[in-house]
XYZ file of C-alpha atoms in Angstrom:
530
model
C -5.133 32.629 -48.006
C -1.692 31.628 -46.706
C 0.281 28.766 -48.181
C -0.357 25.901 -45.755
C 3.155 24.508 -46.095
C 4.707 27.922 -45.390
C 2.411 28.460 -42.435
C 3.318 25.057 -41.016
C 7.030 25.843 -41.226
C 6.424 29.151 -39.411
C 4.637 27.377 -36.578
C 7.800 25.370 -35.906
C 9.475 28.582 -34.705
C 11.672 31.435 -35.887
C 14.854 29.336 -36.020
C 13.247 26.671 -38.243
C 11.760 29.354 -40.486
C 15.031 31.206 -40.933
C 16.902 27.982 -41.722
C 14.298 27.104 -44.353
C 14.642 30.580 -45.871
C 18.406 30.140 -46.067
C 17.965 26.858 -47.969
C 15.125 28.054 -50.232
C 16.348 31.487 -51.302
C 14.267 31.544 -54.508
C 10.925 30.917 -52.803
C 8.683 33.872 -52.025
C 6.787 32.910 -48.872
C 3.016 33.451 -48.964
C 1.447 34.224 -45.590
C -1.302 36.442 -46.923
C -4.271 36.835 -44.586
C -2.542 34.646 -42.012
C -3.649 34.825 -38.379
C -0.429 35.653 -36.565
C -1.666 37.651 -33.572
C 0.486 37.463 -30.419
C 3.237 35.490 -32.195
C 6.799 36.059 -31.014
C 8.669 36.449 -34.283
C 11.687 38.364 -33.067
C 14.624 38.253 -35.550
C 12.542 36.478 -38.192
C 13.428 36.721 -41.878
C 10.299 37.970 -43.667
C 12.189 39.625 -46.517
C 10.086 39.596 -49.722
C 7.336 37.736 -47.834
C 3.693 38.159 -48.810
C 1.898 39.176 -45.618
C -0.930 41.009 -47.358
C -4.015 41.308 -45.157
C -2.414 39.299 -42.353
C -3.404 39.863 -38.719
C -0.340 40.780 -36.680
C -2.111 42.217 -33.631
C 0.418 42.520 -30.796
C 2.877 40.377 -32.699
C 6.532 40.724 -31.779
C 8.422 41.483 -34.993
C 11.309 43.294 -33.352
C 14.617 43.129 -35.189
C 12.909 41.284 -38.042
C 13.944 41.484 -41.681
C 10.916 42.745 -43.590
C 12.710 44.265 -46.575
C 10.505 44.347 -49.671
C 7.744 42.525 -47.786
C 4.098 43.002 -48.675
C 2.185 44.164 -45.590
C -0.568 45.943 -47.466
C -3.895 45.987 -45.592
C -2.243 44.136 -42.714
C -3.350 44.680 -39.127
C -0.324 45.995 -37.245
C -2.255 47.245 -34.229
C 0.200 47.340 -31.276
C 2.686 45.305 -33.290
C 6.304 45.611 -32.165
C 8.541 46.496 -35.115
C 11.388 47.968 -33.065
C 14.779 47.623 -34.716
C 13.301 45.896 -37.767
C 14.190 46.591 -41.368
C 11.160 47.497 -43.501
C 12.994 49.157 -46.373
C 10.877 49.233 -49.533
C 8.103 47.426 -47.675
C 4.535 47.733 -48.959
C 2.332 48.971 -46.104
C -0.490 50.405 -48.203
C -3.794 50.431 -46.357
C -2.260 48.917 -43.239
C -3.525 49.624 -39.727
C -0.611 50.972 -37.694
C -2.450 52.111 -34.627
C -0.178 52.110 -31.551
C 2.480 50.248 -33.538
C 5.964 50.325 -32.007
C 8.641 51.371 -34.504
C 11.525 52.385 -32.267
C 14.760 52.559 -34.308
C 12.941 50.882 -37.195
C 14.350 51.204 -40.720
C 11.504 52.314 -42.985
C 13.485 53.802 -45.867
C 11.349 53.981 -49.041
C 8.485 52.118 -47.363
C 5.042 52.660 -48.899
C 2.323 53.667 -46.412
C -0.196 55.005 -48.932
C -3.756 54.888 -47.639
C -2.731 53.503 -44.257
C -3.781 54.660 -40.798
C -1.160 55.670 -38.228
C -2.083 56.718 -34.704
C 0.047 56.829 -31.568
C 2.839 55.036 -33.387
C 6.077 55.047 -31.383
C 8.469 56.010 -34.143
C 11.412 57.498 -32.274
C 14.856 57.097 -33.842
C 13.341 55.479 -36.946
C 14.820 55.940 -40.423
C 12.134 57.354 -42.701
C 13.951 58.774 -45.707
C 11.949 58.633 -48.947
C 8.931 57.063 -47.234
C 5.621 57.391 -49.076
C 2.815 58.537 -46.762
C 0.553 59.812 -49.539
C -3.161 59.946 -48.671
C -2.564 58.415 -45.244
C -4.238 59.408 -41.980
C -1.658 60.290 -39.327
C -2.673 61.150 -35.767
C -0.704 61.858 -32.616
C 2.741 60.853 -33.847
C 6.113 62.143 -32.750
C 8.466 62.596 -35.711
C 10.719 64.827 -33.601
C 14.389 64.890 -34.702
C 13.763 62.151 -37.301
C 15.303 62.262 -40.780
C 12.366 62.450 -43.200
C 14.294 63.590 -46.270
C 12.330 63.115 -49.502
C 9.278 61.855 -47.597
C 5.997 61.944 -49.539
C 2.994 63.272 -47.625
C 0.845 64.417 -50.522
C -2.888 64.655 -49.659
C -2.154 63.263 -46.195
C -4.295 64.207 -43.186
C -2.050 64.857 -40.195
C -3.287 65.988 -36.789
C -1.809 66.542 -33.316
C 1.615 65.503 -34.568
C 5.075 66.881 -33.938
C 7.913 67.313 -36.417
C 10.039 69.352 -34.007
C 13.639 69.505 -35.221
C 12.842 66.896 -37.883
C 14.723 66.896 -41.194
C 12.110 67.311 -43.941
C 14.296 68.398 -46.825
C 12.568 67.830 -50.193
C 9.446 66.600 -48.373
C 6.213 66.662 -50.392
C 3.204 68.000 -48.436
C 1.205 69.079 -51.501
C -2.533 69.346 -50.801
C -2.088 67.863 -47.320
C -4.332 68.845 -44.417
C -2.428 69.661 -41.234
C -4.175 70.290 -37.931
C -2.333 71.297 -34.759
C 1.169 70.475 -35.975
C 4.505 71.250 -34.324
C 7.205 72.145 -36.874
C 9.347 74.025 -34.371
C 12.923 74.270 -35.680
C 12.110 71.740 -38.418
C 14.282 71.739 -41.540
C 11.982 72.103 -44.534
C 14.490 73.158 -47.184
C 13.156 72.576 -50.710
C 9.952 71.128 -49.265
C 6.803 71.368 -51.376
C 3.664 72.501 -49.570
C 1.606 73.629 -52.558
C -2.086 73.832 -51.739
C -1.509 72.644 -48.167
C -4.179 73.559 -45.607
C -2.883 74.235 -42.116
C -5.131 74.830 -39.134
C -2.815 75.641 -36.276
C 0.916 75.065 -36.522
C 3.978 76.133 -34.555
C 6.717 76.703 -37.120
C 8.889 78.849 -34.867
C 12.496 78.808 -36.011
C 11.690 76.516 -38.933
C 13.937 76.635 -41.999
C 11.939 76.900 -45.224
C 14.688 77.877 -47.650
C 13.640 77.191 -51.272
C 10.337 75.712 -50.059
C 7.197 76.177 -52.172
C 3.905 77.063 -50.435
C 1.971 78.426 -53.400
C -1.834 78.410 -52.976
C -1.441 77.231 -49.390
C -3.757 78.216 -46.527
C -1.992 78.838 -43.223
C -4.387 79.614 -40.382
C -3.243 80.186 -36.807
C 0.359 79.620 -37.833
C 3.462 80.979 -36.106
C 6.591 81.446 -38.207
C 8.332 83.429 -35.506
C 12.101 83.492 -36.044
C 11.642 81.362 -39.168
C 14.138 81.448 -42.029
C 12.573 81.969 -45.452
C 15.244 82.211 -48.144
C 13.938 81.983 -51.728
C 10.628 80.684 -50.385
C 7.478 80.893 -52.522
C 4.090 81.944 -51.126
C 2.349 82.846 -54.394
C -1.434 83.209 -53.868
C -1.043 81.833 -50.337
C -3.523 82.750 -47.616
C -1.390 83.845 -44.659
C -3.996 85.906 -42.877
C -2.964 86.537 -39.288
C 0.302 84.603 -39.620
C 3.032 85.461 -37.106
C 6.362 86.254 -38.813
C 7.867 88.092 -35.854
C 11.632 88.447 -36.262
C 11.583 86.215 -39.361
C 14.420 86.350 -41.888
C 12.982 86.669 -45.383
C 15.232 86.985 -48.412
C 14.552 86.446 -52.109
C 11.059 85.163 -51.323
C 7.933 85.593 -53.451
C 4.526 86.475 -51.980
C 2.776 87.656 -55.165
C -1.049 87.778 -54.762
C -0.786 86.469 -51.183
C -3.103 87.463 -48.336
C -1.171 88.759 -45.318
C -3.969 90.728 -43.703
C -3.461 91.143 -39.944
C -0.071 89.430 -40.259
C 2.682 90.197 -37.757
C 6.041 90.996 -39.355
C 7.436 93.094 -36.514
C 11.241 93.160 -36.282
C 11.428 90.941 -39.366
C 14.247 91.296 -41.883
C 12.906 91.321 -45.441
C 15.364 91.650 -48.308
C 15.045 91.387 -52.100
C 11.579 89.860 -51.831
C 8.469 90.291 -53.996
C 5.308 91.203 -52.091
C 3.546 92.785 -55.049
C -0.246 92.706 -55.270
C -0.360 91.462 -51.668
C -3.074 92.228 -49.130
C -1.257 93.583 -46.072
C -4.163 95.486 -44.543
C -3.881 95.973 -40.790
C -0.569 94.119 -40.723
C 2.206 95.053 -38.297
C 5.721 95.738 -39.581
C 6.889 97.700 -36.560
C 10.691 97.916 -36.424
C 10.960 95.729 -39.524
C 13.926 96.147 -41.868
C 12.976 96.155 -45.546
C 15.404 96.565 -48.414
C 14.864 95.969 -52.145
C 11.328 94.773 -51.436
C 8.450 95.170 -53.907
C 5.065 96.234 -52.531
C 3.852 97.220 -55.998
C 0.026 97.232 -56.266
C -0.234 95.995 -52.670
C -2.795 97.113 -50.127
C -0.962 98.417 -47.051
C -3.929 100.307 -45.626
C -4.093 100.588 -41.823
C -0.773 98.761 -41.489
C 1.836 99.754 -38.928
C 5.379 100.620 -40.079
C 6.327 102.489 -36.902
C 10.121 102.717 -36.526
C 10.577 100.513 -39.596
C 13.491 100.924 -42.004
C 12.235 100.946 -45.597
C 15.039 101.287 -48.144
C 15.140 100.937 -51.941
C 11.653 99.478 -51.848
C 9.043 99.622 -54.624
C 5.795 101.131 -53.337
C 4.395 101.961 -56.769
C 0.600 101.846 -56.965
C 0.399 100.779 -53.303
C -2.617 101.752 -51.196
C -1.411 103.601 -48.117
C -4.646 104.623 -46.437
C -4.222 105.358 -42.712
C -0.751 103.784 -42.619
C 1.391 104.524 -39.567
C 4.932 105.518 -40.594
C 5.737 107.186 -37.275
C 9.524 107.409 -36.710
C 10.157 105.240 -39.777
C 12.944 105.737 -42.309
C 11.766 105.737 -45.945
C 14.788 106.093 -48.191
C 15.325 105.803 -51.966
C 11.952 104.165 -52.566
C 9.722 104.223 -55.658
C 6.345 105.802 -54.864
C 4.798 106.239 -58.309
C 1.007 105.899 -58.280
C 0.626 105.559 -54.492
C -2.524 106.553 -52.593
C -1.297 108.033 -49.270
C -4.459 109.112 -47.463
C -4.376 109.803 -43.732
C -0.817 108.544 -43.261
C 0.991 109.295 -40.010
C 4.408 110.724 -40.867
C 5.290 112.046 -37.402
C 9.043 111.838 -36.952
C 9.463 110.063 -40.282
C 12.720 110.511 -42.203
C 12.044 110.624 -45.955
C 14.551 111.012 -48.741
C 15.022 110.201 -52.414
C 11.460 109.104 -53.142
C 11.145 108.450 -56.884
C 7.776 109.661 -58.195
C 8.275 108.601 -61.834
C 7.876 105.316 -63.690
C 10.839 103.004 -64.150
C 11.507 104.010 -67.768
C 11.060 107.728 -67.136
C 13.814 110.103 -65.989
C 13.946 109.822 -62.208
C 12.380 112.686 -60.282
C 12.642 112.505 -56.506
C 10.901 114.218 -53.603
C 11.364 113.955 -49.869
C 7.731 113.731 -48.819
C 5.525 110.744 -49.564
C 2.318 112.728 -49.065
C 3.049 115.283 -51.789
C 4.451 112.741 -54.262
C 1.138 112.171 -56.139
C 0.521 115.905 -56.325
C 3.976 116.714 -57.712
C 3.717 113.990 -60.358
C 0.255 115.169 -61.376
C 1.509 118.736 -61.525
C 4.322 117.708 -63.876
C 2.366 115.348 -66.135
C -1.288 116.378 -66.078
C -2.335 119.520 -67.924
C -5.749 119.400 -66.305
C -4.207 119.540 -62.844
C -2.068 122.502 -63.836
C -5.147 124.140 -65.305
C -7.088 123.433 -62.096
C -4.353 125.088 -60.026
C -4.323 128.055 -62.372
C -8.120 128.184 -62.069
C -7.967 128.124 -58.282
C -5.464 130.963 -58.041
C -7.271 132.885 -60.779
C -10.883 132.577 -59.571
C -11.020 131.674 -55.867
C -12.279 134.418 -53.565
C -11.989 133.890 -49.824
C -14.881 135.316 -47.785
C -14.231 135.824 -44.085
C -16.933 136.579 -41.530
C -19.161 135.194 -38.835
C -21.782 132.479 -39.186
C -24.367 133.934 -36.837
C -27.820 133.915 -38.479
C -27.778 137.628 -39.363
C -24.184 137.685 -40.646
C -24.639 134.408 -42.548
C -27.250 136.098 -44.777
C -24.669 138.718 -45.744
C -22.002 136.129 -46.541
C -24.374 133.997 -48.621
C -25.517 137.005 -50.617
C -21.895 137.999 -51.360
C -21.195 134.424 -52.463
C -24.159 134.394 -54.861
C -23.106 137.710 -56.362
C -19.521 136.519 -56.884
C -20.729 133.354 -58.649
C -22.582 135.562 -61.138
C -19.162 136.965 -62.074
C -17.702 133.458 -62.531
C -15.642 133.585 -59.348
C -15.252 130.568 -57.038
C -16.272 131.839 -53.586
C -15.011 130.030 -50.467
C -16.672 130.920 -47.162
C -14.792 130.053 -43.979
C -16.837 129.348 -40.846
C -15.264 130.994 -37.793
C -17.835 129.629 -35.396
C -15.852 126.382 -35.148
C -13.244 126.065 -32.334
C -10.103 127.987 -33.110
C -6.839 126.064 -33.227
C -3.526 125.960 -35.046
C -4.836 123.747 -37.868
C -7.663 126.208 -38.470
C -5.218 129.099 -38.733
C -3.027 127.188 -41.172
C -6.087 126.375 -43.301
C -7.055 130.052 -43.503
C -3.508 131.014 -44.447
C -3.395 128.352 -47.154
C -6.718 129.464 -48.633
C -5.666 133.098 -48.476
C -2.501 132.534 -50.490
C -4.462 130.559 -53.099
C -7.085 133.307 -53.520
C -7.466 136.021 -56.148
C -8.612 138.412 -53.439
C -10.279 138.389 -49.994
C -13.501 139.958 -48.759
C -13.742 140.266 -44.965
C -16.910 141.298 -43.150
C -15.544 142.902 -39.982
C -18.980 143.612 -38.516
C -19.001 141.817 -35.144
C -15.608 140.376 -36.167
C -14.861 137.799 -33.433
C -12.125 135.484 -34.821
C -11.756 137.533 -37.998
C -9.540 139.877 -36.000
C -6.935 137.209 -35.308
C -7.038 135.873 -38.868
C -6.449 139.300 -40.399
C -3.640 139.948 -37.947
C -2.050 136.630 -38.957
C -2.349 137.592 -42.611
C -0.686 140.906 -41.811
C 2.329 139.143 -40.306
C 2.781 136.966 -43.392
C 4.172 137.883 -46.786
C 0.693 138.366 -48.173
C 0.378 139.908 -51.590
C -3.375 139.380 -51.996
C -5.795 142.360 -51.848
C -8.254 142.432 -48.937
C -11.466 144.470 -48.863
C -13.063 144.968 -45.416
C -16.859 145.458 -45.143
C -18.538 147.159 -42.178
C -22.232 147.698 -41.602
C -23.152 151.213 -40.530
C -23.713 151.539 -36.805
C -20.714 149.324 -36.007
C -17.105 150.314 -35.425
C -13.943 148.326 -36.123
C -11.712 147.177 -33.283
C -9.135 149.570 -31.895
C -6.057 148.210 -33.691
C -7.732 147.987 -37.095
C -6.002 151.157 -38.260
C -2.667 149.301 -38.181
C -3.973 146.884 -40.801
C -5.116 149.743 -43.028
C -1.465 150.727 -43.459
C -0.736 147.487 -45.326
C -0.459 148.023 -49.058
C -2.788 145.095 -49.761
C -5.568 146.358 -47.447
C -8.176 148.513 -49.163
C -10.365 151.155 -47.513
C -13.409 149.987 -45.612
C -16.625 149.664 -47.587
C -19.506 150.820 -45.398
C -23.021 149.583 -46.135
C -26.417 150.354 -44.672
C -28.106 146.996 -45.196
C -27.972 143.933 -47.440
C -29.861 145.378 -50.461
C -27.661 148.445 -50.488
C -24.520 146.279 -50.264
C -25.633 144.122 -53.184
C -26.310 147.179 -55.357
C -22.837 148.588 -54.720
C -20.838 145.354 -54.542
C -19.572 145.602 -58.125
C -18.431 149.209 -57.999
C -17.327 149.518 -54.386
C -15.924 146.028 -53.689
C -15.142 143.869 -56.722
C -13.822 146.600 -59.049
C -11.464 148.138 -56.428
C -10.192 144.642 -55.541
C -9.429 143.845 -59.181
C -7.612 147.147 -59.604
C -5.576 146.525 -56.473
C -4.745 143.008 -57.643
C -3.342 144.387 -60.895
C -1.349 146.919 -58.932
C 0.142 144.316 -56.596
C 0.978 141.949 -59.444
C 2.567 144.680 -61.555
C 0.019 144.314 -64.351
C -1.425 147.811 -63.939
């Protein structure tokens, strides 16, 4: 309850009160729980006054001195505090709904646990204010200096901080809903564990800010500046970082799935073990960036510049590198499946570990194969096995011809060969031709059934125009004749004479002596081992 004597002095008017305060400088006025609604207390001296729990509904406290006053749990609904000085004032648990704080000095004021809604706070001084665990709704902090402000565990909604100065601000574990941080200065701000549901942070400056373990949903950081910013274990799924400047920042273990980083500039930053699936980095510039152990699957790097970047152990499934530049990057342990390298410039890709002698290639797709070839005896043995045992069988897959091909395959397996049958019934195209040529050059020898040859003609002609050094044995069932230009192929030193057969049983009985043995002899001849 208020001190009756103090309350009586106040009722005499502001001038009487201020004169009394000047005479009694050592007295701490007690107006706790006083009913002061609608009072006109403009220019009053309430410094160090106890106004705890007082009702100041629509009270005029403009240009008042409220330094070090106790306004905890006070009702300041629609109170006019314009131009007043509330430095170091205790406002814990106060109701500041629709309070007017135009040009108010609130430096180091304590608002913990209070409720602020529709407060007119333009041009106020709010440095080092403590808003911890408050509920803030529909406020305009635009262009206000909020240096060192404490907003830990605060719930803020529908509020703007556009162009506000929030250097060293503490937003740890705050909940932010529909916030405007456009062009805000958040240098050295702490946003650890913050949860954001909708925020415009376009052009914001977050240099040296810490957002570890934060959750940023529906957030735009377009054109933002992120120098030495920390996003460790942050959830940034779908965040917009279009044209952002990122340097020396840390995103370890962060989730950037579906993020937009198009045209962004990323330098000397750590994005290791990051989820970047389906993200867009089109036309981005990346230098000295670490994507080690990160998942880049289905992401878009079209026309991006990737230089001196660590891609070791990265997942690159279905990544689009069309027209990108990938230069002097580390690609040890990558998984590049289904990547689009059309028009990509690649150079100086290091396929070895950091402490191993550097070995470089100029093709990201063959990097895993080359490393395995150099370091894995089993891979080398597998390649030796392929070239030593694979037999390519060419023919047609019509029902009658398929029986012949399958029988040849079974017979070859009895001799420990690895038969490969190629189906020519599929549509013919350039990729198909290249596949046949690749298999042919990996084979020990080739068996070609030229009965009803169809596409076999073109494949054998293609083999003839290459530098083939693999023996080929043509088979022809009696009653059929080869095509007119077949004699030209017979002049090749790797083409053996035609083996004629009456039917399948007869072919199987003579396959060893008339097909396999002549092919092996020819192979020795061509390889110089005869």
